[in-house]
PDB file of C-alpha atoms and ligand atoms in Angstrom:
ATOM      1  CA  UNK A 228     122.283 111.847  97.377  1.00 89.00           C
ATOM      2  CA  UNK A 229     124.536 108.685  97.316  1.00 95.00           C
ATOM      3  CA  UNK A 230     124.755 106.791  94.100  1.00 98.00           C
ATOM      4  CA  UNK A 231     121.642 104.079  93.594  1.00 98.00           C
ATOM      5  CA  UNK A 232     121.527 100.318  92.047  1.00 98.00           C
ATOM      6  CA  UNK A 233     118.044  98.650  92.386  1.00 98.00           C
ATOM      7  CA  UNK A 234     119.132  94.436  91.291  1.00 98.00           C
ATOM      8  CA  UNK A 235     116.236  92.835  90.722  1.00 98.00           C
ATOM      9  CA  UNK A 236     114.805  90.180  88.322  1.00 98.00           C
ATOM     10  CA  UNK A 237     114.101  91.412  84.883  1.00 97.00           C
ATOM     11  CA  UNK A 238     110.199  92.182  85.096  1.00 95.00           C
ATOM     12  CA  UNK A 239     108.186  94.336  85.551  1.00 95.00           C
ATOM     13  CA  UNK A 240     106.584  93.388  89.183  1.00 95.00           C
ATOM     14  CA  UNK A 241     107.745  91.646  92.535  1.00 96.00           C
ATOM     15  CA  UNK A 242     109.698  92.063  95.361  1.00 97.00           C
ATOM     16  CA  UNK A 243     111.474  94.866  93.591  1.00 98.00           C
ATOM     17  CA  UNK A 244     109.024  96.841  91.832  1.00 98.00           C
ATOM     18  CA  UNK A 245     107.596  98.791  94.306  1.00 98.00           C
ATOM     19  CA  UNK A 246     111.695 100.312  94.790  1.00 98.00           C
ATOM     20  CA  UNK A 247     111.578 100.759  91.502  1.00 98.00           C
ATOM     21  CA  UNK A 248     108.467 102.855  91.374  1.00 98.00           C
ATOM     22  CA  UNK A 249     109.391 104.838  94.788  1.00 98.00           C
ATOM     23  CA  UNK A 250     112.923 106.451  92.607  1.00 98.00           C
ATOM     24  CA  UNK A 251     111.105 106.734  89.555  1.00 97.00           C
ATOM     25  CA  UNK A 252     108.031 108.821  91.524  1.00 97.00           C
ATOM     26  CA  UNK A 253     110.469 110.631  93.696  1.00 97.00           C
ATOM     27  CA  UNK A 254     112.522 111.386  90.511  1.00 97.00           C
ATOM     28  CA  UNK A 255     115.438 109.853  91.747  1.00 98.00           C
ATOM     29  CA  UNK A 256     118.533 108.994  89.746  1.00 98.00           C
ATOM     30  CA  UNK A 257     119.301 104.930  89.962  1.00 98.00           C
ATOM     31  CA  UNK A 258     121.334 102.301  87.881  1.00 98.00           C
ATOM     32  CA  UNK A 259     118.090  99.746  87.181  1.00 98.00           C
ATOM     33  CA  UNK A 260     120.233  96.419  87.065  1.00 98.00           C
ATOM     34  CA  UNK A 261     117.797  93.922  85.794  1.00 98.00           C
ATOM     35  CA  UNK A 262     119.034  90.411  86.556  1.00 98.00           C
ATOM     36  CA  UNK A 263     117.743  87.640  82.986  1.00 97.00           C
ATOM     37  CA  UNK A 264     116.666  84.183  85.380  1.00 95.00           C
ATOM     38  CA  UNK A 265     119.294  82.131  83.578  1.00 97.00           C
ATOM     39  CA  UNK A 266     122.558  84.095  84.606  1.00 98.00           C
ATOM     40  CA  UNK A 267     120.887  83.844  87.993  1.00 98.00           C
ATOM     41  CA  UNK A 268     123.159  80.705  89.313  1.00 98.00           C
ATOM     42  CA  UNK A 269     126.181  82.539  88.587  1.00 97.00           C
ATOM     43  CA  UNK A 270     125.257  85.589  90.666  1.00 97.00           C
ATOM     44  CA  UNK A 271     123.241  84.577  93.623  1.00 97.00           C
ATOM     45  CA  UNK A 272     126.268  84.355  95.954  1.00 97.00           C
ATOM     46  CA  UNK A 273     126.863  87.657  95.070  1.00 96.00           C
ATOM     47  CA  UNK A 274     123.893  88.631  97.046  1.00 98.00           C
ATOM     48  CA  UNK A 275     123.921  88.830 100.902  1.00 97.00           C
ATOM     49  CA  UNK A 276     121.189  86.594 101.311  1.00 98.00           C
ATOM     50  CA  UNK A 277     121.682  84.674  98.110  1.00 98.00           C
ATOM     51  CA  UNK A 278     117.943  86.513  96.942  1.00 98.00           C
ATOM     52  CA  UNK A 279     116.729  89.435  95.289  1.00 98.00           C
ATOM     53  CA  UNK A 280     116.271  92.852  95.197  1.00 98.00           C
ATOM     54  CA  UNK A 281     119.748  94.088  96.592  1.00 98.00           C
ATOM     55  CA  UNK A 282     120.506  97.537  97.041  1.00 98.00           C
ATOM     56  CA  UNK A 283     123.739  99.325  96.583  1.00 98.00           C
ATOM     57  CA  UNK A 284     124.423 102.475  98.181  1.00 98.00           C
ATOM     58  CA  UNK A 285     127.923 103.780  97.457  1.00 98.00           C
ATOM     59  CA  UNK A 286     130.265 100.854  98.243  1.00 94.00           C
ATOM     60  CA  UNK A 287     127.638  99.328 100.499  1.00 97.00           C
ATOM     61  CA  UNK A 288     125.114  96.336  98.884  1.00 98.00           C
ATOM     62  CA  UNK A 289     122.107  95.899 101.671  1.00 98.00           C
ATOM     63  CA  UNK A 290     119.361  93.272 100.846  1.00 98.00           C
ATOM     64  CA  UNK A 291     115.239  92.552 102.138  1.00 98.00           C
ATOM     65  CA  UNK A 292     112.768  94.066 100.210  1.00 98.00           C
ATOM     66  CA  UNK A 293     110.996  95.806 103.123  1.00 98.00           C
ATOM     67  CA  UNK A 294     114.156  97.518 104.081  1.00 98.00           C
ATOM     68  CA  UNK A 295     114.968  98.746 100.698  1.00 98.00           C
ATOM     69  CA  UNK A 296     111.541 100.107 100.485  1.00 98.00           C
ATOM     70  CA  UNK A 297     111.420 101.939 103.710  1.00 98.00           C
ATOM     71  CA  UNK A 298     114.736 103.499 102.811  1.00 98.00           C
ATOM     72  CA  UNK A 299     114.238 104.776  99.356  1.00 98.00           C
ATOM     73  CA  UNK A 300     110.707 105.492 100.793  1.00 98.00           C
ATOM     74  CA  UNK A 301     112.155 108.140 102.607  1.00 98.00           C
ATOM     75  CA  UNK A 302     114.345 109.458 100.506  1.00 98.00           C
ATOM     76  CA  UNK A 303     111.923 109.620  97.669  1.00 98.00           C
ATOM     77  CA  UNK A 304     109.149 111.735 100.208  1.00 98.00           C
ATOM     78  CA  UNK A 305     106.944 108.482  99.678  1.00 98.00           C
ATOM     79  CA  UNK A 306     107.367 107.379 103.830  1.00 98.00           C
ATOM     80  CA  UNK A 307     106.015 108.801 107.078  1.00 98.00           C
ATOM     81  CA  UNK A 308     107.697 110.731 109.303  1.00 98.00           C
ATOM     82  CA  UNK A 309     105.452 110.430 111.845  1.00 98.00           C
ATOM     83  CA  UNK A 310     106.058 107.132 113.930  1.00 98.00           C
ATOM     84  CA  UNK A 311     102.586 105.782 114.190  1.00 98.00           C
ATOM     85  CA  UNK A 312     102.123 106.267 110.425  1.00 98.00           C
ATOM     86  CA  UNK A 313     105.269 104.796 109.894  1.00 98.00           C
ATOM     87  CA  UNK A 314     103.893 101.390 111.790  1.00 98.00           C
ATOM     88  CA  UNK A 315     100.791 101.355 109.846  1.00 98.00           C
ATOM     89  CA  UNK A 316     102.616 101.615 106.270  1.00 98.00           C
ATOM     90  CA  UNK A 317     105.379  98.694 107.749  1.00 98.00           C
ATOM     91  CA  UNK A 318     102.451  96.947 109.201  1.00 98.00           C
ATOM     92  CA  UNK A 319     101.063  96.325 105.521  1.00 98.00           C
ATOM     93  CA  UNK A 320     104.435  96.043 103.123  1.00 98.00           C
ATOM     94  CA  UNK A 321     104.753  93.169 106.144  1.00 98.00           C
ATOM     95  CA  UNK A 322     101.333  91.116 105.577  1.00 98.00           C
ATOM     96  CA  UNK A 323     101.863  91.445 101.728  1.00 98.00           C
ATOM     97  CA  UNK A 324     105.170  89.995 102.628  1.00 97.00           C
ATOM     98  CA  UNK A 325     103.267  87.290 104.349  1.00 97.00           C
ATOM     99  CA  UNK A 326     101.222  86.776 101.310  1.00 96.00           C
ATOM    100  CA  UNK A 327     103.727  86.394  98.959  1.00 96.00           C
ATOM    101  CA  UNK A 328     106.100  83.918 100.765  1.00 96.00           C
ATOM    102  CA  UNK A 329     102.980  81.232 101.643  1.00 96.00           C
ATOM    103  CA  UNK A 330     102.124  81.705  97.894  1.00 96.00           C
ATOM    104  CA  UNK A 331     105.875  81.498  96.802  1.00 95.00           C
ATOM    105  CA  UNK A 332     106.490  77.978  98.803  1.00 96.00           C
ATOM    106  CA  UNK A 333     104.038  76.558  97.175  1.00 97.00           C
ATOM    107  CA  UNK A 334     106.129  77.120  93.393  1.00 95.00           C
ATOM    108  CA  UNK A 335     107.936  73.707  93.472  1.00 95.00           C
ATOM    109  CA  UNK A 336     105.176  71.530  94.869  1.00 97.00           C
ATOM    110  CA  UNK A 337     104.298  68.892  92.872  1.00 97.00           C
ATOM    111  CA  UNK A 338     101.312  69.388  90.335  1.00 96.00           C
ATOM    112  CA  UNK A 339      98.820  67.741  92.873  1.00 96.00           C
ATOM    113  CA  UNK A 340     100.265  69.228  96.567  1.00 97.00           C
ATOM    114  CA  UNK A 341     100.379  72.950  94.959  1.00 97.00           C
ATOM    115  CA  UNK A 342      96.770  72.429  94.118  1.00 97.00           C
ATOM    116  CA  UNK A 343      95.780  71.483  97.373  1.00 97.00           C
ATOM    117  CA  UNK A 344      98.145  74.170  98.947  1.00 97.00           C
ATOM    118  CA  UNK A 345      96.751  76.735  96.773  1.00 96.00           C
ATOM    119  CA  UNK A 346      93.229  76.013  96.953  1.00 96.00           C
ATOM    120  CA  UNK A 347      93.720  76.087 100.808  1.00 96.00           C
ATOM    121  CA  UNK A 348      95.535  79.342 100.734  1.00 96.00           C
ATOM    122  CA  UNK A 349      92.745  80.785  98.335  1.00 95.00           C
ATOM    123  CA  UNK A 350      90.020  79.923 100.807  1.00 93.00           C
ATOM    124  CA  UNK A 351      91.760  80.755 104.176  1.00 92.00           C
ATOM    125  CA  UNK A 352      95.049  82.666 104.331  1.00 90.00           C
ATOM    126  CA  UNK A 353      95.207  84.727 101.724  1.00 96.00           C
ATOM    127  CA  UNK A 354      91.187  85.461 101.758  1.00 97.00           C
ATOM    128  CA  UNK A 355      91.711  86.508 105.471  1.00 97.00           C
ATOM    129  CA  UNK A 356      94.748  88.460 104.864  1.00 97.00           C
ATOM    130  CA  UNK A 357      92.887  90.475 101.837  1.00 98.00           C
ATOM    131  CA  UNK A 358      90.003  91.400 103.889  1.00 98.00           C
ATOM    132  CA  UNK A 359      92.090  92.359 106.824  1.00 98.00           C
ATOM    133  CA  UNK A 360      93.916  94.807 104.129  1.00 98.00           C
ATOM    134  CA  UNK A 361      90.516  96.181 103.449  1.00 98.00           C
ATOM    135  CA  UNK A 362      89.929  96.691 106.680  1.00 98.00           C
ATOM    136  CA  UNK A 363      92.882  98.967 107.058  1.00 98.00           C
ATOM    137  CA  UNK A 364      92.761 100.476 103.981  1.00 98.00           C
ATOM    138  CA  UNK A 365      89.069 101.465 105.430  1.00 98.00           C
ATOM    139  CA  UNK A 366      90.226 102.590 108.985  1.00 98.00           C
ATOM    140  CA  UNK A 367      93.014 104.954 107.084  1.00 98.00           C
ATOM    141  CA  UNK A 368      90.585 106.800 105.081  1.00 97.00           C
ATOM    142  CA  UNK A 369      89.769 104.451 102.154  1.00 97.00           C
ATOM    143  CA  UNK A 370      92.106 106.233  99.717  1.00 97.00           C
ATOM    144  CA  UNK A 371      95.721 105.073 100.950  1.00 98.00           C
ATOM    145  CA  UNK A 372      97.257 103.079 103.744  1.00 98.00           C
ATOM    146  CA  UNK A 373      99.072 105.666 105.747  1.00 98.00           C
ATOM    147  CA  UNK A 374      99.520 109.265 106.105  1.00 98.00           C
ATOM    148  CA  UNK A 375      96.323 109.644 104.190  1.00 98.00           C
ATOM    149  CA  UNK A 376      98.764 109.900 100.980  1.00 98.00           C
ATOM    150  CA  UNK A 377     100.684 107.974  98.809  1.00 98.00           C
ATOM    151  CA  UNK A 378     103.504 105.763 100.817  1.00 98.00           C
ATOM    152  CA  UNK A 379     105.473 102.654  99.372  1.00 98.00           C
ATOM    153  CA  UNK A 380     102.800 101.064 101.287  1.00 98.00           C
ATOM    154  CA  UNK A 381     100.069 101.678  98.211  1.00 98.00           C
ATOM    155  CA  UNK A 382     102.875 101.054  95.913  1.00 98.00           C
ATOM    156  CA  UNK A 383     103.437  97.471  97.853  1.00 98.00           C
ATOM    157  CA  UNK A 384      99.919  96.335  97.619  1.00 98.00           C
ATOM    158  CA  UNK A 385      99.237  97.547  94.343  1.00 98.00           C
ATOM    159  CA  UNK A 386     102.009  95.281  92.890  1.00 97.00           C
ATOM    160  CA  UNK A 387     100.369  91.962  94.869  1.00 98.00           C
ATOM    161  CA  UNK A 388      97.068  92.962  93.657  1.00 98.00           C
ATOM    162  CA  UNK A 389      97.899  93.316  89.799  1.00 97.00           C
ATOM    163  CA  UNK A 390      99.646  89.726  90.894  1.00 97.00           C
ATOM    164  CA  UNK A 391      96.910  87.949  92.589  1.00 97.00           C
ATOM    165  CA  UNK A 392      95.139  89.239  89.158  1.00 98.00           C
ATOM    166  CA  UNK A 393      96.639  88.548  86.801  1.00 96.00           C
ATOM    167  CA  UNK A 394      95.666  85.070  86.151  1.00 94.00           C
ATOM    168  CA  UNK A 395      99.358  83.762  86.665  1.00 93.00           C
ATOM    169  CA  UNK A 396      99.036  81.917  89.805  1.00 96.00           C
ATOM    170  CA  UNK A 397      97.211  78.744  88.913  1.00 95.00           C
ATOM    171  CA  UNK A 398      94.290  77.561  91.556  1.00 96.00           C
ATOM    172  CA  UNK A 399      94.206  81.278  92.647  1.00 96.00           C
ATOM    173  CA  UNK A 400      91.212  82.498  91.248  1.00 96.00           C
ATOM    174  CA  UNK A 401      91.893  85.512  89.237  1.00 96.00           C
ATOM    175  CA  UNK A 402      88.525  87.191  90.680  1.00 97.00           C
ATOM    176  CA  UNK A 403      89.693  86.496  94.443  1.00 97.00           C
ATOM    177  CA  UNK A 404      90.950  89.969  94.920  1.00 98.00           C
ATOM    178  CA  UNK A 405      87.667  91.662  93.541  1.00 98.00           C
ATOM    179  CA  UNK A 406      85.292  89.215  95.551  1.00 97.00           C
ATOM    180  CA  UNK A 407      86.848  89.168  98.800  1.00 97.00           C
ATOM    181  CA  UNK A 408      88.120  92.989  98.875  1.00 98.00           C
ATOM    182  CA  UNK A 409      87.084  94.974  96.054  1.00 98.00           C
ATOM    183  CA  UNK A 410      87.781  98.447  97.807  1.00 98.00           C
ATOM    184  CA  UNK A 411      91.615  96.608  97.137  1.00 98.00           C
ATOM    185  CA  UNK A 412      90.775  96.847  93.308  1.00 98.00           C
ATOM    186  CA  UNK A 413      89.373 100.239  93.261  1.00 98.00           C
ATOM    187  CA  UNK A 414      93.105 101.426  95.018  1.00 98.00           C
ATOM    188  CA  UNK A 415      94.947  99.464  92.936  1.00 98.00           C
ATOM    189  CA  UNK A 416      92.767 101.203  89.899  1.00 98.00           C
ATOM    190  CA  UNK A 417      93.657 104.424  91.654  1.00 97.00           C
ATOM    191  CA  UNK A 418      97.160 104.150  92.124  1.00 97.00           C
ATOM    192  CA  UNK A 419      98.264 102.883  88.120  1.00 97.00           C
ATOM    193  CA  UNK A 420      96.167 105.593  87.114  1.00 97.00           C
ATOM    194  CA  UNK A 421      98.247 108.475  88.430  1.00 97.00           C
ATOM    195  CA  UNK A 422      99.528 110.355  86.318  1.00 97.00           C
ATOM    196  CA  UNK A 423     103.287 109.335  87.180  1.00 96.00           C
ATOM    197  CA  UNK A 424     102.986 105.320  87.709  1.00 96.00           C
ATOM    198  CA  UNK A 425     100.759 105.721  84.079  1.00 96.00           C
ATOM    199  CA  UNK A 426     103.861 107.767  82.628  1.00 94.00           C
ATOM    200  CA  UNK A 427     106.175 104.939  83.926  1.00 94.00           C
ATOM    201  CA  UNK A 428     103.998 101.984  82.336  1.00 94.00           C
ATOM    202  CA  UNK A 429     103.566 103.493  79.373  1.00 92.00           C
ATOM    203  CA  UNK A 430     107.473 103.786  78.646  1.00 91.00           C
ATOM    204  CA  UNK A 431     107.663 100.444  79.898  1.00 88.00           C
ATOM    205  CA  UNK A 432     104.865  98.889  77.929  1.00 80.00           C
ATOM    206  CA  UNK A 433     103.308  96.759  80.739  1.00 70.00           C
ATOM    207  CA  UNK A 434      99.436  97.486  80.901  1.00 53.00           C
TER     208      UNK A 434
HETATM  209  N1  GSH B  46     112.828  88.338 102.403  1.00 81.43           N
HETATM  210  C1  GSH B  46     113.416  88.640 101.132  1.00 81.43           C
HETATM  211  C2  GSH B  46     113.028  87.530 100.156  1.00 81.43           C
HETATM  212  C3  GSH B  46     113.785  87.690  98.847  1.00 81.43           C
HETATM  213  C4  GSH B  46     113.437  86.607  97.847  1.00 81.43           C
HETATM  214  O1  GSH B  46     113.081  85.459  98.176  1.00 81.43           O
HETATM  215  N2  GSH B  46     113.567  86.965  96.558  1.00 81.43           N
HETATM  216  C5  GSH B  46     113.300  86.057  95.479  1.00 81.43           C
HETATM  217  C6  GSH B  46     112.746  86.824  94.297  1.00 81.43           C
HETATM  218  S1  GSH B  46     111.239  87.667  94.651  1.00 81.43           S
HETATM  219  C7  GSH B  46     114.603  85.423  95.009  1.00 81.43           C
HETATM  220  O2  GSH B  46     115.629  86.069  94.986  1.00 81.43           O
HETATM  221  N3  GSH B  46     114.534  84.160  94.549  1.00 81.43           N
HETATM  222  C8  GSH B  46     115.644  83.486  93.953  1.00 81.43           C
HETATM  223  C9  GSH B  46     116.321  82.514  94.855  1.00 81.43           C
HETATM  224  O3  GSH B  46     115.914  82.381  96.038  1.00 81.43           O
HETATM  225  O4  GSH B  46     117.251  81.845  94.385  1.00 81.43           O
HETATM  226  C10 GSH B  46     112.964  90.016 100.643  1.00 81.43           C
HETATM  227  O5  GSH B  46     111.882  90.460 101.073  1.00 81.43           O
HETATM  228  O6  GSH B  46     113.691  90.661  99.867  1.00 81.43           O
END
């Protein structure tokens, strides 16, 4: 097993978290660097892309969430082997990509243009991009998004779901999630409560 650091932003969700919770599930050593927002400046060209989570493996510091996820994916048993499989967990680590960049462009509008952007994404984007989730999550079985077991997939969704939630994201409607794809809610329910991510949250305090 080469030698692991996860860098990431110093909370408990994000682009890194689902990484996090692949090594700690597949009970795999790692260095958890957790990066404080104001020494952020001083290390960003330190990063290959000048953005979070990085990877380093040995010597060797690789970048993009997705990528990092597929890789300690399969080293933690928590990625399909099987190629079609493998497209359908991509396929939705991908559209919650999607999600999160449209909702992450909107940050530094100003008050009255993230509004507007928000509401819009609320109504259209994001709505259609839940429901089309659903719909997977339905055609794979109902109880995960690939393999019919856990993948970093579930883990990937879960952490935009407890986002889109949380009541963080003003003019996102914390209910969204439950109106527009509540079978999204009952996985996400599923998926804290193992035994394993529970353990994890609980040592971290984060409900
Ligand atoms: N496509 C990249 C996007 C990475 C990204 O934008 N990360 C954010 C944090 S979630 C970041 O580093 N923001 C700080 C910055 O851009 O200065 C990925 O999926 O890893």
């Amino acid at each position: 097993m080469p030698k692991l650091k996860l860098t990431y932003f110093d909370f408990d969700g994000g682009r890194g978290e689902p990484a996090r919770l692949a090594l700690h599930i597949g009970g795999i050593p790692f260095e958890d660097e957790r990066i404080s927002p104001k020494d952020w400046p001083q290390l960003r060209d330190r990063a290959p892309f000048q953005a979070l989570p990085t990877l380093a493996v040995d010597d060797k510091v690789v970048a993009e969430s997705n990528s990092i996820n597929r890789y300690l994916g399969k080293l933690a048993g928590l990625y399909p082997k099987d190629d079609w499989q493998a497209m359908l967990c991509d396929e939705v680590m991908d559209a919650a990509e999607d999600i999160g960049t449209r909702i992450a462009n909107t940050i530094d509008l100003p008050a009255d243009a993230k509004k507007k952007a928000r509401e819009e994404l609320a109504a259209g984007g994001i709505t259609r991009y839940l429901e089309q989730l659903q719909t997977r999550l339905k055609a794979a079985g109902g109880e995960y998004f690939a393999d019919q077991r856990l993948t970093v997939a579930d883990l990937k969704i879960c952490m935009l779901v407890r986002w889109l939630r949380s009541g963080a994201l003003d003019h996102i409607p914390k209910d969204l999630v439950d109106r527009v794809a509540p079978l999204l809610v009952k996985h996400f329910e599923r998926i804290v409560g193992r035994p394993d991510v529970a353990k994890y949250y609980e040592r971290r305090k984060v409900a």
